[in-house]
């Protein structure tokens, strides 16, 4: 089934194909179409849509539905995600799978409703308290808004952990062709869930472990699964990177500008290449280190003041010089800007 | 005035000496004595203590009082801080000074009430949305609970930004001698505040900037002040680091264990030294790089699964091998553990 | 189908037979079994159960589901009902049908969890703001907990108004035989509802009418339907009232004590009778006036400090002397107490 | 000190003269000027003004400050008062004095912002749960907005109970001369309060009494004080009532229209008189019964669908025929309307 679709709508189409049947949220620009699509489509497949009193209420409803074994999601933008940080920490601590979409807008505070990528730290490094990690995927097209949402549900269940779809307002708002294959979702068994049945009566979903040794053991197990994810799940895309002397690094909408810049720069005889992280956590550090091994310059471009650039630096461990170019406030760099300014003015970090 | 005092109480004594006259919060173990002391002492100096309905309410009251030019504070532990992330982002976005104390407990989720250092990412990298930084100080003694709280108020006003006192439950709960010098706080003028007077009638405290270029300009100014802070404010402590072959790095309660380990290791002929960051943001990267320039090993110890270690790696840029040893769940490593296990088992990162 | 059943459970069995498929609430003793039964049974018939963040959240979800045309309910006890007063006023103002169960406990404030009838004023006179009335039914047995809940759904839809099932903790907690007839509920058409369909796209569910004349007209229409309800809906039960010289008046659990007292008093040669209001609003004033026309004494007994007694006085308009006897705090008068004390000590009002 | 003043502002001027030093609230039309004046004036006398997150939060802060022995207040309009019903019940149950101003607007639900008197039931009969009464005063002029607010503080402390200033939006918004006498408020001792001192350490402010007999005893004591209030506190105003054949009854703004109508009717030879309740609870039943003893008609006029008329009927016990005329939605009857329509069309109840 091929159709023209908006990014925020594609999220819900993907979610439904992934078997998601419960959505709890609170609307906010530029993520509101996610909620609207959920309200329209999820009841049509027998699911529940509920607009809660607040983001705090919504994320705790997600906790409840996830405890019962449902595939469940929410969506918001920066301010709403900040309000959900406690709940996300609880979900991670209780090892509950769920998908949360962050359609990033300009910040901090109220900021504006234009696209940014400034929630990278908040979602990738962990905004909530305690030792946990979010699984984070970063779509760069309407097709990926659906596909990576489906992947997010798979990863969330596989690792029993919240998975974040981190996209900028640009990708959320744009309209592109979307190809979906209708299929029955293969939902995993969740013997740990609390389903109101006799068999699950003694299941306990909790994030409280009062004894230090017990909590430490719980965290060690979480660490072990995070290590597995770091081994198995990094995803990325390379474009003309093999012989590159300048490696551009960017995710989401930025990666599309960078791809065009690679083409233009090559026409000028500059051997540019692109490295696009698809998973932001686990970050594709090894692949990046390999791709950057022979380049002269690594230029990271973000719609932020510089956040992912830290993970790039950590990945390269001083092996290659890392430069950064950022635009904020809703401004997206043009191809020409990358061409001229980036290469001239990117700042060493 | 010399007295025996608990760490959580010393925070409030320091705050009052710094001229803080407003406290809004919600109690949580192991930070509750901060609220209790605030309730006891702040009204005695003519200030306001209010236990709000929730942490969300409390942090927004902090926003209000900070807008009016008061020195104002709150305190909580991990789950409460997570709930405050939206408010902290708003405070940073509106360039409002305030002090927030995080007495860290085990996590994620409910976890337990034992000490941890697992909110490092949430406070230092930024848990809230948007491009901003918290100023973060890390006391390691009861004396510093007072002194660094006073410093936090100074820095908050100097940079018009939230300042976090990040301490573990251990430092919050322990009792030590405290020496305070009674003095009149030198409160800065705040011509930008909204005081209900004719002169301040047209002042606007806001974090909303709808035009992309205007928001970008606002963020550039914030970046500039953050750059100044990175230049001027890093603070740290060195102990026997000059000739060290093994450099131990830790903050808060951990640094005290490491200091004892340095002494013991030196008795065994191992030239150990200690680097203790006092400000976690701005992180004392240059000083650390300098101190680590000639060592063979850098061992970072945290009460977490490994968070500050990223900033250590970023500071050293691959120049020195970085190892990590962490305990969690409320367990604090003993001197012997550092001696034997750390040196044998710390893991390269 | 005949079964032993607890009163609070019977409420949900009746609700499901009435076609109720949505429950939003927050648990509170002694009403918690209503929520528990809803959580257990309503999903089994394809409906939604949701425990909200608070009673304020719950009643606003009821508003939403009622707007969509569903038969929807909530339940709580005194403190929770107080929190719902704003929402109930909104439901009445927007002419939305719903059923709310109040299993009364001792008050005011936190009081205790023992049975009382002290929410009569709050539910019958209207606790919320503005000119509106709740339809109120008062079950006195487990059978009526089911039957009057079904009636409440019928009345709510008939008059497009909230209907309250007002019962004391005693009736909610007791176990008695329950006979239910399985049948398909005859759900009324609700062309005014907002169903997310093209036909209902322009429907407007609202309680706001800015123009005074428009709001007055809206209220006049509400008055007119309330007048119809007062004409058509009063329900009551008489027991040995025809030749009574002493008429006992009570509802809920009290009416069962009074019925036994009537028997005992008759054995002593005192011609006692019972008048039991089944609807508290509309109050069966005419029937009561008729029943009391030839009696020498009217004795109202309540588990309160005297609330329904006002409606009795209003009904009798000075035509018969009205006396009152009340127990509170969870104490229920015994038959002997009615016999001896009431007749001796009831106080003229 | 004589000045022109708006009704809503006069409330705060009276409150400050009465020694009120704490205000917690949330703004709502047509009561917002009460909050604005509190924000302006109360800090000037060293008190606290706080705009809370919601009415629920505000009323619980009132509970806290009242527990500490302060003279404390809040203000709102219908919807806000409904949200406060739980808190008011808690205040009454814990026998805590406070003053709450209800500047009534059209309802139910959102209604509009025009004046009504439709919260009579909600405030006078008790909207919250449990057996309690609010003390209720009803100002009819700007002067009384100040004077009766002062009286409300006196009554609240005398009976340790919430006192309501119930006024319509008309009285709140109008501007009239106000004469205030500056004086030092005579604040009563409150040995029961919890002041954070050694002497008050064991004081317990609570509304929970788990044992039925203990709760019953608590309620009996509350009943006793309510009986004293009914004996001592009814206040009312008579105008040309001695020889009246038609007695008009109204409070607040309505009473001013009725007073003019009395003059006009007398000019036509109709001996009209006015009875104005100043306290709505305790209702001046005895005085009304006496005033109505020889009249031919009693006509109650309200800006509601008929609420106070029930208390009039209860007071008269069928001794005089009671008629009712009401306008709603923000419409206020004119003198001519009273003259012509009321006398012709008032409806017997």
mmCIF file of N, CA and C in Angstrom, chain A residues 58-163:
data_model
loop_
_atom_site.group_PDB
_atom_site.id
_atom_site.type_symbol
_atom_site.label_atom_id
_atom_site.label_comp_id
_atom_site.label_asym_id
_atom_site.label_seq_id
_atom_site.Cartn_x
_atom_site.Cartn_y
_atom_site.Cartn_z
ATOM 1 N N UNK A 58 -0.121 10.914 31.584
ATOM 2 C CA UNK A 58 -0.032 10.057 30.398
ATOM 3 C C UNK A 58 1.055 8.997 30.547
ATOM 4 N N UNK A 59 2.235 9.404 30.997
ATOM 5 C CA UNK A 59 3.333 8.447 31.047
ATOM 6 C C UNK A 59 3.073 7.380 32.110
ATOM 7 N N UNK A 60 2.328 7.745 33.158
ATOM 8 C CA UNK A 60 2.001 6.738 34.169
ATOM 9 C C UNK A 60 0.931 5.774 33.677
ATOM 10 N N UNK A 61 0.085 6.220 32.770
ATOM 11 C CA UNK A 61 -0.852 5.306 32.121
ATOM 12 C C UNK A 61 -0.091 4.347 31.197
ATOM 13 N N UNK A 62 0.913 4.871 30.522
ATOM 14 C CA UNK A 62 1.768 4.006 29.706
ATOM 15 C C UNK A 62 2.385 2.911 30.588
ATOM 16 N N UNK A 63 2.832 3.309 31.770
ATOM 17 C CA UNK A 63 3.394 2.346 32.725
ATOM 18 C C UNK A 63 2.371 1.247 33.035
ATOM 19 N N UNK A 64 1.151 1.663 33.281
ATOM 20 C CA UNK A 64 0.110 0.689 33.611
ATOM 21 C C UNK A 64 -0.171 -0.271 32.474
ATOM 22 N N UNK A 65 -0.340 0.265 31.271
ATOM 23 C CA UNK A 65 -0.660 -0.591 30.129
ATOM 24 C C UNK A 65 0.518 -1.495 29.780
ATOM 25 N N UNK A 66 1.731 -0.964 29.904
ATOM 26 C CA UNK A 66 2.917 -1.789 29.638
ATOM 27 C C UNK A 66 3.005 -2.931 30.651
ATOM 28 N N UNK A 67 2.639 -2.649 31.892
ATOM 29 C CA UNK A 67 2.643 -3.701 32.927
ATOM 30 C C UNK A 67 1.693 -4.831 32.566
ATOM 31 N N UNK A 68 0.620 -4.479 31.868
ATOM 32 C CA UNK A 68 -0.370 -5.482 31.490
ATOM 33 C C UNK A 68 0.006 -6.194 30.195
ATOM 34 N N UNK A 69 1.170 -5.864 29.652
ATOM 35 C CA UNK A 69 1.660 -6.603 28.491
ATOM 36 C C UNK A 69 1.266 -6.030 27.148
ATOM 37 N N UNK A 70 0.588 -4.898 27.120
ATOM 38 C CA UNK A 70 0.195 -4.299 25.842
ATOM 39 C C UNK A 70 1.370 -3.603 25.156
ATOM 40 N N UNK A 71 1.301 -3.534 23.847
ATOM 41 C CA UNK A 71 2.165 -2.601 23.134
ATOM 42 C C UNK A 71 1.511 -1.236 23.229
ATOM 43 N N UNK A 72 2.213 -0.301 23.844
ATOM 44 C CA UNK A 72 1.626 0.982 24.219
ATOM 45 C C UNK A 72 2.613 2.091 23.898
ATOM 46 N N UNK A 73 2.075 3.266 23.609
ATOM 47 C CA UNK A 73 2.952 4.375 23.235
ATOM 48 C C UNK A 73 2.428 5.714 23.739
ATOM 49 N N UNK A 74 3.293 6.702 23.647
ATOM 50 C CA UNK A 74 2.923 8.091 23.834
ATOM 51 C C UNK A 74 3.773 8.927 22.886
ATOM 52 N N UNK A 75 3.435 10.209 22.773
ATOM 53 C CA UNK A 75 4.238 11.111 21.957
ATOM 54 C C UNK A 75 4.112 12.507 22.524
ATOM 55 N N UNK A 76 5.163 13.289 22.340
ATOM 56 C CA UNK A 76 5.131 14.671 22.785
ATOM 57 C C UNK A 76 6.283 15.415 22.122
ATOM 58 N N UNK A 77 6.525 16.632 22.615
ATOM 59 C CA UNK A 77 7.709 17.365 22.201
ATOM 60 C C UNK A 77 8.473 17.741 23.473
ATOM 61 N N UNK A 78 9.575 18.461 23.331
ATOM 62 C CA UNK A 78 10.488 18.739 24.438
ATOM 63 C C UNK A 78 9.876 18.960 25.813
ATOM 64 N N UNK A 79 9.049 20.008 25.997
ATOM 65 C CA UNK A 79 8.525 20.265 27.336
ATOM 66 C C UNK A 79 7.758 19.068 27.909
ATOM 67 N N UNK A 80 6.999 18.398 27.053
ATOM 68 C CA UNK A 80 6.249 17.227 27.508
ATOM 69 C C UNK A 80 7.161 16.079 27.875
ATOM 70 N N UNK A 81 8.207 15.881 27.081
ATOM 71 C CA UNK A 81 9.162 14.813 27.403
ATOM 72 C C UNK A 81 9.839 15.069 28.735
ATOM 73 N N UNK A 82 10.138 16.338 29.016
ATOM 74 C CA UNK A 82 10.758 16.663 30.306
ATOM 75 C C UNK A 82 9.844 16.250 31.452
ATOM 76 N N UNK A 83 8.554 16.511 31.281
ATOM 77 C CA UNK A 83 7.604 16.124 32.324
ATOM 78 C C UNK A 83 7.502 14.607 32.474
ATOM 79 N N UNK A 84 7.834 13.884 31.424
ATOM 80 C CA UNK A 84 7.746 12.421 31.459
ATOM 81 C C UNK A 84 9.011 11.767 32.010
ATOM 82 N N UNK A 85 10.032 12.538 32.332
ATOM 83 C CA UNK A 85 11.315 11.924 32.695
ATOM 84 C C UNK A 85 11.191 11.005 33.907
ATOM 85 N N UNK A 86 10.397 11.403 34.884
ATOM 86 C CA UNK A 86 10.248 10.513 36.041
ATOM 87 C C UNK A 86 9.625 9.191 35.613
ATOM 88 N N UNK A 87 8.559 9.289 34.837
ATOM 89 C CA UNK A 87 7.870 8.077 34.404
ATOM 90 C C UNK A 87 8.755 7.181 33.555
ATOM 91 N N UNK A 88 9.564 7.783 32.693
ATOM 92 C CA UNK A 88 10.455 6.984 31.853
ATOM 93 C C UNK A 88 11.467 6.243 32.720
ATOM 94 N N UNK A 89 11.966 6.921 33.737
ATOM 95 C CA UNK A 89 12.892 6.256 34.663
ATOM 96 C C UNK A 89 12.192 5.075 35.354
ATOM 97 N N UNK A 90 10.936 5.260 35.719
ATOM 98 C CA UNK A 90 10.188 4.163 36.350
ATOM 99 C C UNK A 90 9.984 3.000 35.379
ATOM 100 N N UNK A 91 9.659 3.331 34.141
ATOM 101 C CA UNK A 91 9.479 2.283 33.130
ATOM 102 C C UNK A 91 10.777 1.500 32.948
ATOM 103 N N UNK A 92 11.897 2.222 32.827
ATOM 104 C CA UNK A 92 13.187 1.553 32.652
ATOM 105 C C UNK A 92 13.517 0.712 33.886
ATOM 106 N N UNK A 93 13.275 1.280 35.061
ATOM 107 C CA UNK A 93 13.603 0.569 36.297
ATOM 108 C C UNK A 93 12.783 -0.692 36.479
ATOM 109 N N UNK A 94 11.534 -0.655 36.017
ATOM 110 C CA UNK A 94 10.670 -1.835 36.125
ATOM 111 C C UNK A 94 10.781 -2.712 34.883
ATOM 112 N N UNK A 95 11.696 -2.374 33.988
ATOM 113 C CA UNK A 95 11.930 -3.128 32.756
ATOM 114 C C UNK A 95 10.647 -3.309 31.945
ATOM 115 N N UNK A 96 9.988 -2.197 31.699
ATOM 116 C CA UNK A 96 8.741 -2.224 30.942
ATOM 117 C C UNK A 96 8.967 -1.680 29.536
ATOM 118 N N UNK A 97 8.534 -2.399 28.519
ATOM 119 C CA UNK A 97 8.670 -1.915 27.144
ATOM 120 C C UNK A 97 7.590 -0.892 26.803
ATOM 121 N N UNK A 98 7.962 0.129 26.071
ATOM 122 C CA UNK A 98 6.998 1.090 25.540
ATOM 123 C C UNK A 98 7.715 1.922 24.496
ATOM 124 N N UNK A 99 6.945 2.638 23.695
ATOM 125 C CA UNK A 99 7.531 3.518 22.687
ATOM 126 C C UNK A 99 7.062 4.944 22.943
ATOM 127 N N UNK A 100 8.008 5.871 22.939
ATOM 128 C CA UNK A 100 7.696 7.279 23.154
ATOM 129 C C UNK A 100 8.318 8.080 22.018
ATOM 130 N N UNK A 101 7.494 8.894 21.382
ATOM 131 C CA UNK A 101 7.952 9.684 20.249
ATOM 132 C C UNK A 101 8.220 11.114 20.712
ATOM 133 N N UNK A 102 9.383 11.622 20.404
ATOM 134 C CA UNK A 102 9.725 13.014 20.707
ATOM 135 C C UNK A 102 9.933 13.764 19.390
ATOM 136 N N UNK A 103 8.957 14.587 19.027
ATOM 137 C CA UNK A 103 9.088 15.435 17.842
ATOM 138 C C UNK A 103 9.671 16.769 18.323
ATOM 139 N N UNK A 104 10.983 16.893 18.203
ATOM 140 C CA UNK A 104 11.690 18.000 18.862
ATOM 141 C C UNK A 104 11.366 19.377 18.289
ATOM 142 N N UNK A 105 11.249 20.342 19.189
ATOM 143 C CA UNK A 105 11.027 21.741 18.844
ATOM 144 C C UNK A 105 12.117 22.584 19.491
ATOM 145 N N UNK A 106 12.137 23.864 19.155
ATOM 146 C CA UNK A 106 13.144 24.753 19.708
ATOM 147 C C UNK A 106 12.982 24.958 21.205
ATOM 148 N N UNK A 107 14.089 25.045 21.908
ATOM 149 C CA UNK A 107 14.074 25.232 23.347
ATOM 150 C C UNK A 107 15.253 26.083 23.733
ATOM 151 N N UNK A 108 15.601 26.147 25.021
ATOM 152 C CA UNK A 108 14.940 25.495 26.153
ATOM 153 C C UNK A 108 13.666 26.229 26.571
ATOM 154 N N UNK A 109 13.010 25.690 27.607
ATOM 155 C CA UNK A 109 11.767 26.280 28.079
ATOM 156 C C UNK A 109 10.709 26.175 27.003
ATOM 157 N N UNK A 110 9.939 27.245 26.844
ATOM 158 C CA UNK A 110 8.874 27.218 25.866
ATOM 159 C C UNK A 110 9.442 27.296 24.451
ATOM 160 N N UNK A 111 10.536 28.047 24.292
ATOM 161 C CA UNK A 111 11.205 28.135 22.992
ATOM 162 C C UNK A 111 10.252 28.515 21.900
ATOM 163 N N UNK A 112 10.237 27.702 20.836
ATOM 164 C CA UNK A 112 9.232 27.912 19.795
ATOM 165 C C UNK A 112 8.838 26.550 19.203
ATOM 166 N N UNK A 113 8.061 26.590 18.122
ATOM 167 C CA UNK A 113 7.547 25.321 17.602
ATOM 168 C C UNK A 113 8.298 24.879 16.361
ATOM 169 N N UNK A 114 9.429 25.518 16.095
ATOM 170 C CA UNK A 114 10.222 25.171 14.912
ATOM 171 C C UNK A 114 11.157 24.003 15.242
ATOM 172 N N UNK A 115 11.652 23.306 14.200
ATOM 173 C CA UNK A 115 12.424 22.084 14.443
ATOM 174 C C UNK A 115 13.785 22.338 15.084
ATOM 175 N N UNK A 116 14.181 21.447 15.969
ATOM 176 C CA UNK A 116 15.510 21.431 16.569
ATOM 177 C C UNK A 116 15.890 19.984 16.861
ATOM 178 N N UNK A 117 17.113 19.787 17.306
ATOM 179 C CA UNK A 117 17.540 18.453 17.740
ATOM 180 C C UNK A 117 18.157 18.568 19.123
ATOM 181 N N UNK A 118 17.550 19.417 19.926
ATOM 182 C CA UNK A 118 18.184 19.773 21.193
ATOM 183 C C UNK A 118 17.790 18.867 22.355
ATOM 184 N N UNK A 119 17.005 17.836 22.092
ATOM 185 C CA UNK A 119 16.676 16.892 23.170
ATOM 186 C C UNK A 119 17.593 15.673 23.154
ATOM 187 N N UNK A 120 18.656 15.728 22.346
ATOM 188 C CA UNK A 120 19.569 14.576 22.257
ATOM 189 C C UNK A 120 20.056 14.152 23.638
ATOM 190 N N UNK A 121 20.612 15.103 24.391
ATOM 191 C CA UNK A 121 21.100 14.766 25.737
ATOM 192 C C UNK A 121 19.970 14.194 26.595
ATOM 193 N N UNK A 122 18.811 14.868 26.541
ATOM 194 C CA UNK A 122 17.702 14.497 27.415
ATOM 195 C C UNK A 122 17.210 13.080 27.139
ATOM 196 N N UNK A 123 17.325 12.633 25.897
ATOM 197 C CA UNK A 123 16.799 11.314 25.546
ATOM 198 C C UNK A 123 17.904 10.264 25.464
ATOM 199 N N UNK A 124 19.079 10.654 25.010
ATOM 200 C CA UNK A 124 20.138 9.681 24.747
ATOM 201 C C UNK A 124 21.008 9.454 25.973
ATOM 202 N N UNK A 125 21.328 10.540 26.677
ATOM 203 C CA UNK A 125 22.147 10.391 27.877
ATOM 204 C C UNK A 125 21.260 10.024 29.068
ATOM 205 N N UNK A 126 20.000 10.302 28.955
ATOM 206 C CA UNK A 126 19.124 9.981 30.072
ATOM 207 C C UNK A 126 18.814 11.236 30.834
ATOM 208 N N UNK A 127 17.547 11.634 30.767
ATOM 209 C CA UNK A 127 17.120 12.814 31.482
ATOM 210 C C UNK A 127 16.588 12.444 32.840
ATOM 211 N N UNK A 128 16.122 11.244 32.961
ATOM 212 C CA UNK A 128 15.597 10.822 34.239
ATOM 213 C C UNK A 128 16.705 10.389 35.172
ATOM 214 N N UNK A 129 16.314 10.096 36.414
ATOM 215 C CA UNK A 129 17.274 9.750 37.452
ATOM 216 C C UNK A 129 17.633 8.276 37.383
ATOM 217 N N UNK A 130 18.782 7.965 37.874
ATOM 218 C CA UNK A 130 19.177 6.576 38.016
ATOM 219 C C UNK A 130 19.912 6.066 36.802
ATOM 220 N N UNK A 131 20.473 4.888 36.936
ATOM 221 C CA UNK A 131 21.300 4.277 35.896
ATOM 222 C C UNK A 131 20.431 3.536 34.902
ATOM 223 N N UNK A 132 20.105 4.183 33.818
ATOM 224 C CA UNK A 132 19.350 3.462 32.793
ATOM 225 C C UNK A 132 19.620 4.114 31.448
ATOM 226 N N UNK A 133 19.224 3.467 30.429
ATOM 227 C CA UNK A 133 19.408 3.949 29.069
ATOM 228 C C UNK A 133 18.098 3.845 28.324
ATOM 229 N N UNK A 134 17.800 4.799 27.487
ATOM 230 C CA UNK A 134 16.724 4.641 26.522
ATOM 231 C C UNK A 134 17.303 4.062 25.238
ATOM 232 N N UNK A 135 16.561 3.179 24.617
ATOM 233 C CA UNK A 135 16.848 2.826 23.232
ATOM 234 C C UNK A 135 16.331 3.974 22.375
ATOM 235 N N UNK A 136 17.155 4.489 21.435
ATOM 236 C CA UNK A 136 16.744 5.678 20.686
ATOM 237 C C UNK A 136 16.978 5.478 19.195
ATOM 238 N N UNK A 137 15.914 5.638 18.413
ATOM 239 C CA UNK A 137 16.048 5.586 16.959
ATOM 240 C C UNK A 137 15.722 6.952 16.371
ATOM 241 N N UNK A 138 16.343 7.270 15.222
ATOM 242 C CA UNK A 138 16.246 8.623 14.669
ATOM 243 C C UNK A 138 15.858 8.583 13.194
ATOM 244 N N UNK A 139 14.571 8.650 12.888
ATOM 245 C CA UNK A 139 14.124 8.601 11.494
ATOM 246 C C UNK A 139 14.505 9.870 10.726
ATOM 247 N N UNK A 140 14.725 9.687 9.440
ATOM 248 C CA UNK A 140 15.086 10.815 8.584
ATOM 249 C C UNK A 140 14.116 10.987 7.418
ATOM 250 N N UNK A 141 13.031 10.208 7.405
ATOM 251 C CA UNK A 141 12.053 10.308 6.324
ATOM 252 C C UNK A 141 10.702 9.849 6.847
ATOM 253 N N UNK A 142 9.665 10.136 6.073
ATOM 254 C CA UNK A 142 8.329 9.676 6.461
ATOM 255 C C UNK A 142 8.314 8.147 6.529
ATOM 256 N N UNK A 143 8.965 7.509 5.551
ATOM 257 C CA UNK A 143 9.015 6.048 5.563
ATOM 258 C C UNK A 143 9.641 5.539 6.853
ATOM 259 N N UNK A 144 10.713 6.174 7.263
ATOM 260 C CA UNK A 144 11.358 5.738 8.504
ATOM 261 C C UNK A 144 10.535 6.076 9.743
ATOM 262 N N UNK A 145 9.721 7.119 9.661
ATOM 263 C CA UNK A 145 8.834 7.409 10.800
ATOM 264 C C UNK A 145 7.976 6.177 11.091
ATOM 265 N N UNK A 146 7.509 5.512 10.050
ATOM 266 C CA UNK A 146 6.740 4.278 10.251
ATOM 267 C C UNK A 146 7.674 3.116 10.590
ATOM 268 N N UNK A 147 8.706 2.936 9.769
ATOM 269 C CA UNK A 147 9.558 1.750 9.925
ATOM 270 C C UNK A 147 10.288 1.734 11.269
ATOM 271 N N UNK A 148 10.845 2.878 11.655
ATOM 272 C CA UNK A 148 11.608 2.898 12.906
ATOM 273 C C UNK A 148 10.686 2.862 14.128
ATOM 274 N N UNK A 149 9.440 3.321 13.960
ATOM 275 C CA UNK A 149 8.482 3.130 15.044
ATOM 276 C C UNK A 149 8.225 1.635 15.235
ATOM 277 N N UNK A 150 8.076 0.924 14.121
ATOM 278 C CA UNK A 150 7.907 -0.536 14.227
ATOM 279 C C UNK A 150 9.135 -1.165 14.877
ATOM 280 N N UNK A 151 10.312 -0.734 14.438
ATOM 281 C CA UNK A 151 11.542 -1.254 15.049
ATOM 282 C C UNK A 151 11.584 -0.934 16.538
ATOM 283 N N UNK A 152 11.152 0.270 16.897
ATOM 284 C CA UNK A 152 11.170 0.676 18.306
ATOM 285 C C UNK A 152 10.336 -0.278 19.161
ATOM 286 N N UNK A 153 9.160 -0.684 18.627
ATOM 287 C CA UNK A 153 8.344 -1.645 19.387
ATOM 288 C C UNK A 153 9.073 -2.985 19.531
ATOM 289 N N UNK A 154 9.758 -3.407 18.468
ATOM 290 C CA UNK A 154 10.501 -4.678 18.543
ATOM 291 C C UNK A 154 11.611 -4.594 19.585
ATOM 292 N N UNK A 155 12.388 -3.506 19.515
ATOM 293 C CA UNK A 155 13.507 -3.352 20.448
ATOM 294 C C UNK A 155 13.013 -3.209 21.886
ATOM 295 N N UNK A 156 11.933 -2.459 22.054
ATOM 296 C CA UNK A 156 11.397 -2.260 23.400
ATOM 297 C C UNK A 156 11.046 -3.596 24.034
ATOM 298 N N UNK A 157 10.384 -4.454 23.269
ATOM 299 C CA UNK A 157 10.014 -5.764 23.804
ATOM 300 C C UNK A 157 11.238 -6.661 23.987
ATOM 301 N N UNK A 158 12.150 -6.592 23.029
ATOM 302 C CA UNK A 158 13.330 -7.455 23.091
ATOM 303 C C UNK A 158 14.155 -7.170 24.348
ATOM 304 N N UNK A 159 14.255 -5.879 24.688
ATOM 305 C CA UNK A 159 15.097 -5.501 25.839
ATOM 306 C C UNK A 159 14.278 -5.078 27.051
ATOM 307 N N UNK A 160 12.953 -5.201 26.942
ATOM 308 C CA UNK A 160 12.093 -4.745 28.050
ATOM 309 C C UNK A 160 12.535 -3.384 28.553
ATOM 310 N N UNK A 161 12.465 -2.418 27.686
ATOM 311 C CA UNK A 161 12.989 -1.082 28.004
ATOM 312 C C UNK A 161 12.247 -0.047 27.156
ATOM 313 N N UNK A 162 12.097 1.186 27.654
ATOM 314 C CA UNK A 162 11.521 2.220 26.801
ATOM 315 C C UNK A 162 12.360 2.440 25.550
ATOM 316 N N UNK A 163 11.702 2.655 24.437
ATOM 317 C CA UNK A 163 12.376 3.012 23.191
ATOM 318 C C UNK A 163 11.824 4.353 22.733
#
